[in-house]
Tab-separated table of C-alpha atoms in Angstrom:
chain	number	residue	atom	x	y	z
A	258	MET	CA	-41.245	4.008	-13.419
A	259	ASP	CA	-42.732	6.424	-12.315
A	260	SER	CA	-41.753	9.665	-14.543
A	261	TYR	CA	-41.376	12.027	-12.242
A	262	ILE	CA	-38.084	9.971	-11.185
A	263	GLU	CA	-37.136	8.812	-14.402
A	264	ASN	CA	-37.099	12.885	-14.544
A	265	THR	CA	-35.255	13.167	-11.078
A	266	MET	CA	-32.973	10.652	-12.168
A	267	SER	CA	-31.890	12.298	-15.031
A	268	LEU	CA	-31.383	15.233	-13.584
A	269	LEU	CA	-29.467	13.570	-10.777
A	270	LYS	CA	-27.040	12.310	-13.281
A	271	THR	CA	-26.644	16.023	-15.277
A	272	VAL	CA	-25.217	17.189	-11.841
A	273	ASN	CA	-22.654	14.526	-11.661
A	274	LEU	CA	-23.910	12.325	-9.148
A	275	HIS	CA	-24.748	9.047	-10.648
A	276	HIS	CA	-24.394	6.888	-7.761
A	277	ALA	CA	-27.528	8.518	-5.472
A	278	ALA	CA	-29.943	8.436	-9.589
A	279	GLU	CA	-29.021	4.517	-9.453
A	280	ALA	CA	-30.304	4.158	-5.609
A	281	LEU	CA	-33.272	6.851	-6.285
A	282	SER	CA	-35.858	3.977	-6.800
A	283	GLY	CA	-34.776	2.146	-3.466
A	284	LEU	CA	-34.004	5.008	-1.323
A	285	ILE	CA	-37.515	6.370	-1.843
A	286	GLU	CA	-39.084	3.592	-1.096
A	287	GLN	CA	-37.134	3.657	2.325
A	288	SER	CA	-38.026	7.422	3.141
A	289	ILE	CA	-41.867	5.958	2.581
A	290	GLU	CA	-41.325	3.004	4.392
A	291	GLN	CA	-39.051	5.156	7.677
A	292	SER	CA	-41.440	8.049	6.682
A	293	GLN	CA	-39.024	10.001	6.418
A	294	THR	CA	-38.552	13.976	6.716
A	295	ARG	CA	-37.525	15.692	3.110
A	296	GLU	CA	-34.194	17.175	4.787
A	297	LYS	CA	-33.737	13.330	5.607
A	298	PHE	CA	-34.005	12.146	2.029
A	299	LEU	CA	-32.471	14.444	0.466
A	300	GLU	CA	-29.357	13.469	3.411
A	301	GLN	CA	-29.342	10.072	2.690
A	302	ILE	CA	-29.298	10.799	-1.109
A	303	LEU	CA	-26.260	12.816	-1.260
A	304	LEU	CA	-25.024	9.963	1.738
A	305	LYS	CA	-25.146	8.050	-0.763
A	306	GLU	CA	-23.324	9.509	-3.497
A	307	ILE	CA	-20.226	10.321	-1.189
A	308	GLN	CA	-20.430	6.366	-0.070
A	309	SER	CA	-20.639	5.315	-3.373
A	310	ARG	CA	-17.784	6.987	-4.858
A	311	GLU	CA	-15.876	6.599	-1.206
A	312	LYS	CA	-15.802	3.145	-1.995
A	313	ARG	CA	-15.012	3.910	-5.356
A	314	LYS	CA	-12.131	5.359	-4.457
A	315	LEU	CA	-10.966	2.631	-2.270
A	316	GLU	CA	-11.125	0.049	-5.020
A	317	LYS	CA	-8.987	2.098	-7.515
A	318	ARG	CA	-6.362	3.007	-4.845
A	319	LEU	CA	-5.926	-0.702	-3.626
A	320	LYS	CA	-5.941	-1.756	-7.271
A	321	GLN	CA	-2.990	0.534	-7.892
A	322	ALA	CA	-1.387	-0.636	-5.290
A	323	CYS	CA	-0.232	-3.388	-7.148
A	324	PHE	CA	0.009	-5.700	-4.060
A	325	PRO	CA	0.425	-9.193	-4.908
A	326	GLU	CA	-2.134	-10.956	-2.442
A	327	TYR	CA	-4.388	-9.642	0.288
A	328	LYS	CA	-3.288	-10.204	3.715
A	329	THR	CA	-4.272	-7.679	6.220
A	330	LEU	CA	-2.361	-6.868	9.749
A	331	ASP	CA	-5.326	-9.215	11.489
A	332	GLU	CA	-4.324	-12.195	9.884
A	333	PHE	CA	-0.795	-11.560	10.324
A	334	ASN	CA	-0.114	-13.855	13.639
A	335	LEU	CA	1.737	-11.598	16.184
A	336	GLU	CA	2.821	-14.132	18.691
A	337	GLU	CA	4.972	-15.709	15.834
A	338	GLN	CA	7.483	-14.025	16.399
A	339	GLN	CA	9.871	-12.564	18.714
A	340	THR	CA	9.844	-9.010	17.996
A	341	LEU	CA	7.316	-7.086	17.970
A	342	SER	CA	5.567	-6.193	20.910
A	343	ARG	CA	1.375	-5.984	20.904
A	344	ARG	CA	2.354	-2.346	22.068
A	345	GLN	CA	4.305	-1.686	18.695
A	346	PHE	CA	2.517	-3.427	16.282
A	347	ASN	CA	-0.580	-1.090	17.216
A	348	GLN	CA	1.613	2.021	16.965
A	349	LEU	CA	2.680	0.967	13.327
A	350	LYS	CA	-0.703	0.414	12.345
A	351	GLU	CA	-1.900	3.498	13.524
A	352	LEU	CA	-0.102	4.901	11.328
A	353	THR	CA	1.897	7.823	12.867
A	354	TRP	CA	5.059	6.983	11.471
A	355	LEU	CA	3.543	7.788	8.167
A	356	GLU	CA	1.438	11.142	9.297
A	357	LYS	CA	5.005	11.772	9.967
A	358	GLY	CA	6.933	10.326	6.967
A	359	PHE	CA	9.351	7.735	8.634
A	360	ASN	CA	10.708	5.110	6.647
A	361	LEU	CA	10.151	1.475	7.767
A	362	ILE	CA	12.782	-1.976	7.190
A	363	PHE	CA	11.857	-5.041	8.130
A	364	LEU	CA	15.046	-7.256	8.458
A	365	GLY	CA	14.849	-11.141	8.551
A	366	ALA	CA	14.678	-14.833	6.712
A	367	PRO	CA	13.110	-15.444	4.363
A	368	GLY	CA	9.122	-17.114	5.442
A	369	VAL	CA	9.285	-14.308	8.827
A	370	GLY	CA	6.355	-12.258	7.782
A	371	LYS	CA	8.242	-9.342	6.736
A	372	SER	CA	5.958	-9.074	3.325
A	373	HIS	CA	3.103	-9.645	5.205
A	374	ILE	CA	3.208	-6.408	8.149
A	375	SER	CA	4.356	-4.510	4.837
A	376	VAL	CA	1.279	-5.424	2.050
A	377	GLY	CA	-0.869	-4.745	5.592
A	378	LEU	CA	0.223	-1.567	6.776
A	379	GLY	CA	-0.164	0.004	3.001
A	380	ILE	CA	-3.994	-1.579	2.962
A	381	GLU	CA	-4.437	0.191	5.839
A	382	ALA	CA	-2.581	3.086	4.744
A	383	ILE	CA	-5.685	2.661	1.793
A	384	ASN	CA	-8.136	2.420	3.948
A	385	SER	CA	-6.830	5.524	5.491
A	386	GLY	CA	-6.937	7.995	1.960
A	387	TYR	CA	-2.816	6.763	1.318
A	388	LYS	CA	-1.971	5.907	-2.621
A	389	VAL	CA	0.148	3.547	-2.224
A	390	ARG	CA	2.229	1.108	-4.321
A	391	PHE	CA	4.050	-2.291	-4.093
A	392	ILE	CA	7.363	-3.787	-5.746
A	393	THR	CA	9.369	-5.774	-5.607
A	394	MET	CA	13.209	-5.042	-6.183
A	395	ALA	CA	13.762	-6.603	-9.228
A	396	ASP	CA	10.699	-4.832	-10.962
A	397	LEU	CA	11.466	-1.589	-9.842
A	398	ILE	CA	15.196	-2.559	-11.083
A	399	HIS	CA	13.320	-3.292	-14.586
A	400	THR	CA	10.795	-0.819	-14.590
A	401	LEU	CA	13.403	1.957	-13.936
A	402	LYS	CA	15.807	0.655	-16.792
A	403	THR	CA	13.283	0.745	-19.063
A	404	GLN	CA	11.341	4.243	-18.264
A	405	GLU	CA	13.015	5.546	-21.073
A	406	ILE	CA	11.938	3.320	-23.784
A	407	SER	CA	8.846	2.235	-21.963
A	408	SER	CA	5.470	4.134	-21.345
A	409	VAL	CA	4.217	1.689	-19.177
A	410	SER	CA	7.361	1.625	-17.294
A	411	ARG	CA	7.222	5.635	-17.013
A	412	ASN	CA	3.856	5.293	-15.727
A	413	SER	CA	4.639	2.794	-13.128
A	414	ILE	CA	7.542	5.310	-12.256
A	415	LYS	CA	4.897	8.038	-12.087
A	416	ARG	CA	2.494	6.458	-9.800
A	417	ILE	CA	5.479	5.662	-7.858
A	418	VAL	CA	6.343	9.429	-7.428
A	419	GLY	CA	2.894	10.490	-6.492
A	420	SER	CA	2.210	7.635	-3.605
A	421	ASP	CA	2.446	8.553	0.047
A	422	LEU	CA	4.062	4.613	1.244
A	423	VAL	CA	6.315	2.961	-1.813
A	424	ILE	CA	6.853	-0.944	-0.390
A	425	ILE	CA	10.005	-2.023	-1.616
A	426	ASP	CA	9.672	-5.886	-1.024
A	427	ASP	CA	13.344	-8.321	-2.137
A	428	LEU	CA	15.694	-5.709	-1.558
A	429	MET	CA	18.605	-6.439	-1.973
A	430	PHE	CA	17.983	-9.731	-2.864
A	431	MET	CA	20.584	-10.470	-5.100
A	432	ALA	CA	23.491	-8.141	-5.939
A	433	ILE	CA	23.575	-5.539	-8.411
A	434	GLU	CA	24.552	-3.049	-11.664
A	435	LYS	CA	26.272	0.103	-10.602
A	436	ASN	CA	23.874	1.666	-13.073
A	437	GLU	CA	21.092	0.384	-11.555
A	438	ALA	CA	22.507	1.036	-8.449
A	439	ASN	CA	22.557	4.933	-9.318
A	440	LEU	CA	18.666	5.040	-10.902
A	441	PHE	CA	17.840	3.109	-7.300
A	442	PHE	CA	19.694	5.925	-5.601
A	443	GLN	CA	17.576	8.577	-8.030
A	444	LEU	CA	14.666	7.417	-6.975
A	445	VAL	CA	15.194	7.232	-3.568
A	446	ASN	CA	16.511	11.023	-3.559
A	447	LYS	CA	12.836	11.757	-5.161
A	448	LEU	CA	11.004	10.677	-2.512
A	449	TYR	CA	13.172	11.530	-0.037
A	450	GLY	CA	10.954	14.543	1.798
A	451	GLN	CA	8.005	13.192	0.132
A	452	THR	CA	7.114	10.269	0.506
A	453	SER	CA	7.265	6.961	3.140
A	454	ILE	CA	8.846	3.779	2.158
A	455	ILE	CA	8.839	0.304	3.890
A	456	ILE	CA	11.486	-1.873	2.964
A	457	THR	CA	11.638	-5.678	3.498
A	458	SER	CA	14.710	-7.410	3.352
A	459	ASN	CA	17.050	-10.047	3.823
A	460	LYS	CA	20.370	-8.442	4.370
A	461	GLY	CA	21.217	-5.904	6.953
A	462	PRO	CA	22.435	-2.387	5.694
A	463	GLU	CA	25.794	-3.020	6.642
A	464	ASP	CA	25.823	-5.595	4.152
A	465	TRP	CA	24.260	-3.625	1.238
A	466	GLY	CA	27.237	-2.026	0.124
A	467	GLU	CA	28.807	-5.024	-1.350
A	468	LEU	CA	25.793	-6.152	-3.326
A	469	LEU	CA	24.838	-2.763	-4.561
A	470	GLY	CA	29.208	-2.331	-5.153
A	471	ASP	CA	29.838	1.379	-4.874
A	472	PRO	CA	30.206	2.334	-1.606
A	473	ALA	CA	29.748	6.016	-2.155
A	474	ILE	CA	26.323	5.365	-3.820
A	475	THR	CA	25.587	3.035	-0.627
A	476	THR	CA	25.975	5.510	1.746
A	477	ALA	CA	24.044	7.962	-0.257
A	478	ILE	CA	21.141	5.593	-0.230
A	479	LEU	CA	21.365	5.045	3.360
A	480	ASP	CA	21.631	8.059	4.286
A	481	ARG	CA	18.239	9.493	3.079
A	482	LEU	CA	16.088	6.044	4.139
A	483	VAL	CA	17.486	6.113	7.405
A	484	HIS	CA	17.638	9.953	8.601
A	485	LYS	CA	13.974	9.565	9.806
A	486	CYS	CA	13.391	5.698	10.048
A	487	GLU	CA	12.467	2.597	12.748
A	488	ILE	CA	14.238	-0.893	11.448
A	489	ILE	CA	12.771	-3.907	12.548
A	490	ASN	CA	14.815	-7.251	12.588
A	491	ILE	CA	11.961	-9.905	12.310
A	492	HIS	CA	13.767	-12.830	14.632
A	493	ASP	CA	12.002	-16.331	14.365
A	494	LYS	CA	13.269	-20.001	14.181
A	495	ASP	CA	10.448	-21.161	11.598
A	496	SER	CA	9.381	-19.104	8.422
A	497	TYR	CA	6.186	-18.924	8.058
A	498	ARG	CA	5.762	-21.912	4.677
A	499	MET	CA	8.280	-23.971	6.903
A	500	LYS	CA	5.204	-23.802	10.074
A	501	HIS	CA	2.416	-23.980	7.838
A	502	ARG	CA	3.584	-26.614	4.688
A	503	GLN	CA	1.433	-28.938	3.366
A	504	ARG	CA	2.532	-31.628	3.373
A	505	ILE	CA	2.239	-35.230	1.459
A	506	PHE	CA	3.122	-37.916	4.531
A	507	LYS	CA	1.268	-38.239	7.293
A	508	ASP	CA	2.726	-39.040	10.929
């Protein structure tokens, strides 16, 4: 390698332009082939650094989101449900609701696509620069209960509180104890007004009181969740998994 290139790479690394340094040889070749001006060449170096940093940030946000699987909104078959219109679906995709601090509650039977839409919206948010955290209700309760004794749980709660969007999957899948409901309320109260929340549940808010076991806590939680909220009840005759199940016997 040319000593001039090596020296330039070293200088770029000194000022923390590591991605530009790694791509320098290729950028020089490209500059010669395209007869670029010095200004254009400098622009390409800086663009390479910026693009590489943005890519790394995106990858980091995706990893920290802890999605159970990567499912985009483009993969969701809107025709298989009877609730959301194409216009409403696109409106959610635009993320105006997130900019304005709204919450979303997706209700419906298991397998109708609540989690898919939620993850898809989370991915859209990450691609737009937002910090997102996905967690099931069961894992959230465990994390809340163990944060006093577990550094892993404490760090998880910090990331949840520091997120722009928190997705809580399978809320009220089963009854929880009063102390667990109180911990959940404390988290919702902490997120209120600063973090948007997406909730998926197969139980409507009218049933949450029985599962939480405390009418006062239920009212306090709902008061904060539905203050700025769209509740979407997804109707479908069969679940996605039933429609697309793998079979042993052929017709």
